Tab-separated table of C-alpha atoms in Angstrom:
chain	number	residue	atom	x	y	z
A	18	UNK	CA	-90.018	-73.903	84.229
A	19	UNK	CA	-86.714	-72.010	84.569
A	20	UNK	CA	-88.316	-69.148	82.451
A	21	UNK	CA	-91.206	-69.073	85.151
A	22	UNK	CA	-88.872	-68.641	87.490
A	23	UNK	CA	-86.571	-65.707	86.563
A	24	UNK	CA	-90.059	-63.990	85.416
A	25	UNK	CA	-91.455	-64.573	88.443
A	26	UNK	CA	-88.205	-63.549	90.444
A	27	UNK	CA	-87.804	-60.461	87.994
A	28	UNK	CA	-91.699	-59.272	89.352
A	29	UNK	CA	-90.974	-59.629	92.645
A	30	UNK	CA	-88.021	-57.766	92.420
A	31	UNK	CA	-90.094	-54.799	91.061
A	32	UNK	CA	-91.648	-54.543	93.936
A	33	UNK	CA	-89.667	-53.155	96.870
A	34	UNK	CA	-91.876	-51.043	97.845
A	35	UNK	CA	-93.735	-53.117	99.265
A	36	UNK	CA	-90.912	-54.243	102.119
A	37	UNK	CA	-91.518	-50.058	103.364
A	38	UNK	CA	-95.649	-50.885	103.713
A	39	UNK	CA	-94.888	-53.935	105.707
A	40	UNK	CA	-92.459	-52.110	108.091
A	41	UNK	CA	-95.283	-49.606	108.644
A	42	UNK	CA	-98.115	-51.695	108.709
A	43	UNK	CA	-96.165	-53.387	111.644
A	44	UNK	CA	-95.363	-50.347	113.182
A	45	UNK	CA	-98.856	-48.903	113.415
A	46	UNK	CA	-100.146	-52.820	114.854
A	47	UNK	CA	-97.640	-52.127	117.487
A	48	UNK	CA	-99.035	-48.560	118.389
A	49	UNK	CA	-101.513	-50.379	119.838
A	50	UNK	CA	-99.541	-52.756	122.365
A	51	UNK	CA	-98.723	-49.488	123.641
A	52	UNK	CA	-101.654	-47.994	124.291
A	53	UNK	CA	-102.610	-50.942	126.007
A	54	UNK	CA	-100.176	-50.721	128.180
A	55	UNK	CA	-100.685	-46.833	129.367
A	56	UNK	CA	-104.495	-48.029	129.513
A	57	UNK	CA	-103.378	-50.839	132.143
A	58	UNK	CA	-101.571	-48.434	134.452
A	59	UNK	CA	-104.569	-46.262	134.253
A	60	UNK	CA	-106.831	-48.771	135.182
A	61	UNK	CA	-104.698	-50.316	137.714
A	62	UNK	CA	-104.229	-46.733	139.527
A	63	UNK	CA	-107.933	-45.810	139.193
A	64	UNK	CA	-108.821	-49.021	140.468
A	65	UNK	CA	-106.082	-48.684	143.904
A	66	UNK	CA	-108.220	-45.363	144.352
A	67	UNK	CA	-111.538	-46.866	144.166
A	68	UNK	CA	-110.491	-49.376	146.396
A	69	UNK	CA	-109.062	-47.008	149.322
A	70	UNK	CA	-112.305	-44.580	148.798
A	71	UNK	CA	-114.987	-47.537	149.211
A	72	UNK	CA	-112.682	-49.251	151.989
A	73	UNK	CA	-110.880	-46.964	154.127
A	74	UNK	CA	-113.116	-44.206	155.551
A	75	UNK	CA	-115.767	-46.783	156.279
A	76	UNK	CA	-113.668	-49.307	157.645
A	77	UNK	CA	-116.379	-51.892	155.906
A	78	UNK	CA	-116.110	-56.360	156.126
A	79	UNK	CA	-114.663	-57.665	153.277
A	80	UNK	CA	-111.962	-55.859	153.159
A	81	UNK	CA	-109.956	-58.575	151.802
A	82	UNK	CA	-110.204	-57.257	148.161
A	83	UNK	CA	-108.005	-53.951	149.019
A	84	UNK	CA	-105.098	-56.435	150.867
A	85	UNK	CA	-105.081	-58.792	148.503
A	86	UNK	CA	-104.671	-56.221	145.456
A	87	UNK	CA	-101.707	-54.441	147.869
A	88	UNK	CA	-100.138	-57.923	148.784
A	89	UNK	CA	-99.209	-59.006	144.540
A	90	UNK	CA	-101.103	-60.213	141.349
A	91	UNK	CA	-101.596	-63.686	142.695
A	92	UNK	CA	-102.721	-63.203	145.856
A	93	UNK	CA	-105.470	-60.645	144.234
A	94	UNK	CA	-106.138	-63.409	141.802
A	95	UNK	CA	-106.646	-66.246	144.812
A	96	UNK	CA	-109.324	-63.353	146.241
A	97	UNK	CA	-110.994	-63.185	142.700
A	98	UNK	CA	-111.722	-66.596	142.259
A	99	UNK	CA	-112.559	-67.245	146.182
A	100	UNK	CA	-115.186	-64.582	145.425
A	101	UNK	CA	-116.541	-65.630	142.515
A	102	UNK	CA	-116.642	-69.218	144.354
A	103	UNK	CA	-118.618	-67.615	146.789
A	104	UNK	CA	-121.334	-66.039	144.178
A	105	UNK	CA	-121.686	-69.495	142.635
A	106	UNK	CA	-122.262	-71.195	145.927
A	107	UNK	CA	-119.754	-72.828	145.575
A	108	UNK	CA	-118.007	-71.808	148.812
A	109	UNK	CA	-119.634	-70.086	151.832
A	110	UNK	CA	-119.582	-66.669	152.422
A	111	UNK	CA	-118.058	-65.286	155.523
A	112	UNK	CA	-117.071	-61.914	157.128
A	113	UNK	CA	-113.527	-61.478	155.416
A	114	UNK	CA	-115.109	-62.853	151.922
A	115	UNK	CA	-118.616	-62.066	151.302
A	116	UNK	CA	-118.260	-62.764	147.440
A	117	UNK	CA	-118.979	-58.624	145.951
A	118	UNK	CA	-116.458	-56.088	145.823
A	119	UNK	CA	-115.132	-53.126	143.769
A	120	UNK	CA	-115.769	-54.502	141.240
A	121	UNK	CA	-117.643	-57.668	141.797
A	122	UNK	CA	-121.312	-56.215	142.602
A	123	UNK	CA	-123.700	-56.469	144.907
A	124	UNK	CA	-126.037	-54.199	143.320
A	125	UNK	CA	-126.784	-56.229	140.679
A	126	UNK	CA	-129.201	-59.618	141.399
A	127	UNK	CA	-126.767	-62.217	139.749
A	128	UNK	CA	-129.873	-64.742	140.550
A	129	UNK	CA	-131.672	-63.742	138.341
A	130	UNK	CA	-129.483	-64.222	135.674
A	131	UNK	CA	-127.555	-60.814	134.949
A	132	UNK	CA	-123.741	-61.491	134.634
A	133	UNK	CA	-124.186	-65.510	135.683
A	134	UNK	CA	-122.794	-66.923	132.558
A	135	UNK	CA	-120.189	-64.423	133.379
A	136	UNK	CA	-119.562	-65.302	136.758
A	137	UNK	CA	-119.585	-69.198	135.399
A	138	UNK	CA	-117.509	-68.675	132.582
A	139	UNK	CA	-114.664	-66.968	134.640
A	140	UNK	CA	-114.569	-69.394	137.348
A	141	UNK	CA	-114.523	-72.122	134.788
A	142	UNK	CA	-111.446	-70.559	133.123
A	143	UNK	CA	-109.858	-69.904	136.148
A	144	UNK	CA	-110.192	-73.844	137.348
A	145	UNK	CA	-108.868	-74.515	133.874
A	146	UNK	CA	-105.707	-72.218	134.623
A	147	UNK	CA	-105.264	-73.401	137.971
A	148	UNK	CA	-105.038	-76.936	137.044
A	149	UNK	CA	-102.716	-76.578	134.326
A	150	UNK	CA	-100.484	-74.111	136.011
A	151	UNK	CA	-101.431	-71.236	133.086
A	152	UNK	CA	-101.099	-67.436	134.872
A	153	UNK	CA	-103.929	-65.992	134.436
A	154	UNK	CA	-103.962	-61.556	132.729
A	155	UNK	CA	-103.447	-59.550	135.219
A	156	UNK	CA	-105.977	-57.732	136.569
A	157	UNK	CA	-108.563	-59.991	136.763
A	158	UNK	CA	-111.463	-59.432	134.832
A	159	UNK	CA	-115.086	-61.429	134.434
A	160	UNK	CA	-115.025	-63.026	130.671
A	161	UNK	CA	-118.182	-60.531	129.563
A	162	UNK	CA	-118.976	-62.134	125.970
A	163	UNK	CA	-121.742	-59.383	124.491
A	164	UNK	CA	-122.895	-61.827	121.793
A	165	UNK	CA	-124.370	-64.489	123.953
A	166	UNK	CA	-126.688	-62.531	125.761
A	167	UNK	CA	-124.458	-62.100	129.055
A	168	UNK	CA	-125.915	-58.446	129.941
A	169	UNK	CA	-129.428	-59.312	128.907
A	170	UNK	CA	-131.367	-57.685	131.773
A	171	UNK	CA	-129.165	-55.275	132.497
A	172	UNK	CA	-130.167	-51.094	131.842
A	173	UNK	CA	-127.544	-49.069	129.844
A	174	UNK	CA	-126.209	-47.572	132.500
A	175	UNK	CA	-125.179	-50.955	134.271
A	176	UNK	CA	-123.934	-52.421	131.171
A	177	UNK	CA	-121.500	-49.287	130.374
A	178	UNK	CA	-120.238	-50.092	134.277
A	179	UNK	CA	-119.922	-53.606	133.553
A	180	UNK	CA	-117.436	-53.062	130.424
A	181	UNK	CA	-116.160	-50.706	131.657
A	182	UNK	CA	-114.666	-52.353	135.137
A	183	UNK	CA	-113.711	-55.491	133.091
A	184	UNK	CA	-111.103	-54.668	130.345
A	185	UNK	CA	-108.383	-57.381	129.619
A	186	UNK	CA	-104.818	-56.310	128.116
A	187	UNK	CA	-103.526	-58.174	126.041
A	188	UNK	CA	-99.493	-57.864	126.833
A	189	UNK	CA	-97.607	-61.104	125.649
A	190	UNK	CA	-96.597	-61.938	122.241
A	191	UNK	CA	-99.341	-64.571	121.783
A	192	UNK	CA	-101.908	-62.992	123.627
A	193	UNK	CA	-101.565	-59.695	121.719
A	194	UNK	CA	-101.653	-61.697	118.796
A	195	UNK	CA	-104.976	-63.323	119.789
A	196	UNK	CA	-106.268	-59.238	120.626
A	197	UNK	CA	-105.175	-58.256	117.123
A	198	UNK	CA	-107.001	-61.118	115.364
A	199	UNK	CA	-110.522	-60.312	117.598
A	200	UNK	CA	-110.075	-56.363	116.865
A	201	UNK	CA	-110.743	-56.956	113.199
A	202	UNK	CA	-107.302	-55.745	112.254
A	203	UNK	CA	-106.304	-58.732	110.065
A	204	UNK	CA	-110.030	-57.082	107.992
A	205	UNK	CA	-107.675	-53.597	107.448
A	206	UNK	CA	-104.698	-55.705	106.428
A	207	UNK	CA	-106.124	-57.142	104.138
A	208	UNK	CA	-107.894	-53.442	102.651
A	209	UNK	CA	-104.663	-52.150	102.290
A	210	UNK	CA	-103.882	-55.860	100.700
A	211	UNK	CA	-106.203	-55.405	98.052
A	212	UNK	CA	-105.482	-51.630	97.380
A	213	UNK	CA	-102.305	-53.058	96.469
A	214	UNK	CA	-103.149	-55.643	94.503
A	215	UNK	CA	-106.627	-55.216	92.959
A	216	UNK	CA	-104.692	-53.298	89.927
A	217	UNK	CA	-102.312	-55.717	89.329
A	218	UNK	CA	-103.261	-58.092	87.189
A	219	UNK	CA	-106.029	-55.310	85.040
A	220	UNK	CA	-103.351	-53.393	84.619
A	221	UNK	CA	-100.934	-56.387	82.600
A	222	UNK	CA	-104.549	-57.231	80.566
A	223	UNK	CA	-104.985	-53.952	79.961
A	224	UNK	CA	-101.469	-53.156	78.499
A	225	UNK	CA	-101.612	-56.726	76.722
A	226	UNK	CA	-99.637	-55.864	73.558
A	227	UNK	CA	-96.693	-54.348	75.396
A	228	UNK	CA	-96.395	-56.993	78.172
A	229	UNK	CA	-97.792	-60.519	77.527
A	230	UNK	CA	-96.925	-60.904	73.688
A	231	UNK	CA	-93.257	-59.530	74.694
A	232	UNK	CA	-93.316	-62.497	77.327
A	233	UNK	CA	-94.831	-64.533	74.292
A	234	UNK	CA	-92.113	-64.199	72.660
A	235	UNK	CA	-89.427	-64.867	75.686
A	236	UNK	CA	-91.260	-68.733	75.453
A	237	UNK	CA	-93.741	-67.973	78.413
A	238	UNK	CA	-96.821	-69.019	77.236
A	239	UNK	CA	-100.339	-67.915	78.431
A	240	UNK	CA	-100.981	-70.319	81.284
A	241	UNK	CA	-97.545	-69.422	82.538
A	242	UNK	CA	-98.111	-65.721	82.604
A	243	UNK	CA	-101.855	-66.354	84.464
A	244	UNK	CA	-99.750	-68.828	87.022
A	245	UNK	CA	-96.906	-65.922	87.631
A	246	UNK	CA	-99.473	-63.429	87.786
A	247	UNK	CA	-101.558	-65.687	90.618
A	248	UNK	CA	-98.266	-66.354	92.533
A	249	UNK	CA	-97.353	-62.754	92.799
A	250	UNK	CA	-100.508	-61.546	93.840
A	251	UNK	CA	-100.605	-63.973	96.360
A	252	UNK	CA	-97.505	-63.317	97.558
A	253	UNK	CA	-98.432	-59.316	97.688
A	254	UNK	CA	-101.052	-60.699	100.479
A	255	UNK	CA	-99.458	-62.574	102.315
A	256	UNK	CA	-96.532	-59.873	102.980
A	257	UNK	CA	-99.437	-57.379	103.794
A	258	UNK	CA	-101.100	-59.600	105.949
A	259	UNK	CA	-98.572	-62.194	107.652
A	260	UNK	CA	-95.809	-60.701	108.183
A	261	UNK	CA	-97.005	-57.421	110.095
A	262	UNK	CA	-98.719	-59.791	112.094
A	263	UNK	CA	-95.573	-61.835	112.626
A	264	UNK	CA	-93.207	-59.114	113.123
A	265	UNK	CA	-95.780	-57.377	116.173
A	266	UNK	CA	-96.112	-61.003	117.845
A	267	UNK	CA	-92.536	-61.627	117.445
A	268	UNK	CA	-91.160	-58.018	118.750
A	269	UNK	CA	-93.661	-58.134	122.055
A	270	UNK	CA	-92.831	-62.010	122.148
A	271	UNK	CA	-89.271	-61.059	122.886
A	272	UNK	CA	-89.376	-58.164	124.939
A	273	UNK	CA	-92.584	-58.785	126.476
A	274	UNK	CA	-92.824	-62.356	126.516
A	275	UNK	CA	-94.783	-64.610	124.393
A	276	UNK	CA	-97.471	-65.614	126.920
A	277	UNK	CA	-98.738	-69.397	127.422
A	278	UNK	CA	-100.382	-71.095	123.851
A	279	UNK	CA	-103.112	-73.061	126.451
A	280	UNK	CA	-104.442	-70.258	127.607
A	281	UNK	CA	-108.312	-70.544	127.376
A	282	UNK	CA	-109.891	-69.485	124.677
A	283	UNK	CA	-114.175	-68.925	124.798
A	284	UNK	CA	-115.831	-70.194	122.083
A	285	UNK	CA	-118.562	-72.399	120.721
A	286	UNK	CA	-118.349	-76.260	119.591
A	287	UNK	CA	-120.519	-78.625	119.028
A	288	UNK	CA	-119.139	-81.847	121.399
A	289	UNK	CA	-122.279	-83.993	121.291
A	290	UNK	CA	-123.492	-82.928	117.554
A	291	UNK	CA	-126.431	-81.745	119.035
A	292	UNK	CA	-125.689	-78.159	117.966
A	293	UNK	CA	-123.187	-75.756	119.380
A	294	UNK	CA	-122.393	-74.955	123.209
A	295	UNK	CA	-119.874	-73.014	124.916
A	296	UNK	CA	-116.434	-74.268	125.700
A	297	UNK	CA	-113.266	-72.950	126.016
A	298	UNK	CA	-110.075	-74.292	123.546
A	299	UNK	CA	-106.566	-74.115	123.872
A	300	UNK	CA	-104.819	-70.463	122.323
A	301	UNK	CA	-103.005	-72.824	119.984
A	302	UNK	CA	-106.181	-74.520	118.369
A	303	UNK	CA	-107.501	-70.565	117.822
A	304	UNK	CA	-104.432	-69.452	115.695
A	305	UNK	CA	-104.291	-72.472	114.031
A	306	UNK	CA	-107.392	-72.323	112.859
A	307	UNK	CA	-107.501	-68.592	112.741
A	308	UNK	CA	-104.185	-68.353	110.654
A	309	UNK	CA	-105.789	-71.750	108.109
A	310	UNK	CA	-109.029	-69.199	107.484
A	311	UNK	CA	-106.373	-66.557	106.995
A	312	UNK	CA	-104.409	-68.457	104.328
A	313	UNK	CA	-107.641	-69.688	102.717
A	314	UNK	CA	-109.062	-66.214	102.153
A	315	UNK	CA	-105.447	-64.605	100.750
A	316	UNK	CA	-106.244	-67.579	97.871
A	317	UNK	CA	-109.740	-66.712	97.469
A	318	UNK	CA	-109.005	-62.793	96.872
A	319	UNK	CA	-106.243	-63.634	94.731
A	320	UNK	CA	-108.533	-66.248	92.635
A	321	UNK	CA	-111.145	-63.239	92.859
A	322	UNK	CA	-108.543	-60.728	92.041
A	323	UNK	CA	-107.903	-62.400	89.058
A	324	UNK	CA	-111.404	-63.036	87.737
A	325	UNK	CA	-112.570	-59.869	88.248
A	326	UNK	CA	-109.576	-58.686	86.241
A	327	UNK	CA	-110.016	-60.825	83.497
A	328	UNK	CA	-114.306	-59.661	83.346
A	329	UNK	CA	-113.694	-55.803	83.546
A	330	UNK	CA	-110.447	-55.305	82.073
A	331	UNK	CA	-110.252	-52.401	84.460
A	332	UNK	CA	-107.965	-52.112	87.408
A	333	UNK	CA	-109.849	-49.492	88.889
A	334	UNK	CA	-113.518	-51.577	88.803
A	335	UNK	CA	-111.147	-55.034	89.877
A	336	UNK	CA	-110.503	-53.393	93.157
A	337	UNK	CA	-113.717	-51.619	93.978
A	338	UNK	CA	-114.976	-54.977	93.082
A	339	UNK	CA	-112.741	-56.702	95.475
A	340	UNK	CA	-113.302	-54.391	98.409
A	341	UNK	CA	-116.693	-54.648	97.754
């Protein structure tokens, strides 16, 4: 066991190059936070000029939206709910809030089902906030989910408008995190993951004589080497993968804030075992389980890694077959 050991801690220790990947990696995650951030201003000035050029020169009812966006973030947000109250029945239109806006439309028939699940969905998350004190992203957006059929009915041109006036940013540690995991970026991670690892282990098979019968004769028998081998590679992944993830959430988590971990999340369960339905679950339940499917892949491409190695002999092959 102690020979294990100081092999496996002599590997590692070749390997410092892969600290300078990680920095990187992190660094060019956290590229991102910033663009989001210079894409929030935009929208938020764009917006304040929409809003004075639909409102001002025409001196039109409802012109509750432009005061409440002047007045702060949560009296704009009291205003976005009361509106989309007011498109769900839910409370009574009047004069000051007729329930459309800016960006809340009345050109397009929400009765008939375009944007309703949207309009539901929204409000529901927004009760949800409200009753456990949660602040909600700032501006407020409807929750548009594109898989489930939400701009069925739409034409193209409506449905560019539609994403287009309802962007979220992501601009807390945890919710950035959450953004990062939804972008597909822990996919490229894990690319770069196997570019650095799919040669690994074809590389000791295929220099057999000069490696594993010199660690032969050090006392580390073959199931050793195949268990230092597995431990390394798996280790390669999860620095690739983890920690740029950590060190982005924990650098915006500290100058940014880390956000609120029961924030809503939208998603599908299946409460009644009747099949699945939408719900919303806490932020914390999605990395948990998000991170567990994380972990449970790195061991899957490292079991695969190591196969593949062991069929082809070939470190090239191993990682065209892993990326594959």
């Amino acid at each position: 066991m102690k020979r294990w050991g100081y092999s496996l801690h002599f590997e590692l220790r070749k390997r410092p190059w892969v600290w300078p990947i990680v920095l990187l990696l992190a660094i060019g995650l956290s590229i991102g936070f910033w663009q989001q951030r210079q894409a929030r201003t935009q929208f938020i000035q764009d917006y304040a000029g929409r809003l004075e050029k639909w409102y001002t020169p025409h001196k039109k009812a409802g012109k509750a939206e432009i005061t409440a966006f002047k007045r702060s973030p949560a009296a704009y947000h009291q205003w976005y709910m009361d509106s989309l109250a007011v498109n769900l029945q839910k409370k009574p239109p009047t004069m000051a809030l007729d329930g459309f806006g800016v960006r809340i439309y009345n050109d397009i028939d929400t009765s008939r089902g375009a944007l309703s699940a949207s309009i539901s969905r929204t409000y529901t998350q927004f009760l949800y906030m409200k009753q456990h004190k949660i602040a909600p992203m700032y501006p407020d957006s409807l929750d548009v989910e594109t898989s489930t059929g939400d701009l069925a009915g739409l034409n193209n041109q409506s449905t560019q408008m539609v994403l287009r006036d309802n962007p979220h940013y992501y601009l807390q540690g945890w919710y950035y995190l959450w953004y990062l995991i939804r972008a597909n970026s822990v996919i490229l991670l894990f690319l770069v993951g196997i570019l650095l690892t799919g040669r690994q282990w074809a590389k000791e098979l295929a220099n057999k004589k000069a490696h594993s019968d010199w660690l032969l004769l050090q006392g580390q028998r073959t199931l050793a080497q195949l268990g230092n081998q597995f431990s390394i590679i798996f280790y390669t992944f999860a620095q690739i993968v983890l920690l740029p993830l950590g060190l982005v959430t924990l650098g915006i988590g500290l100058g940014a804030g880390w956000g609120d971990l029961r924030y809503p999340v939208f998603g599908f369960s299946n409460p009644e075992g009747l099949g699945l339905a939408e719900s919303f679950m806490p932020l914390r339940s999605y990395l948990f389980q998000a991170f567990g499917l994380i972990i449970l892949l790195i061991l899957f491409l490292t079991l695969l890694n190591m196969v593949f190695a062991q069929l082809f002999r070939n470190s090239w092959l191993t990682t065209v077959g892993l990326c594959w």
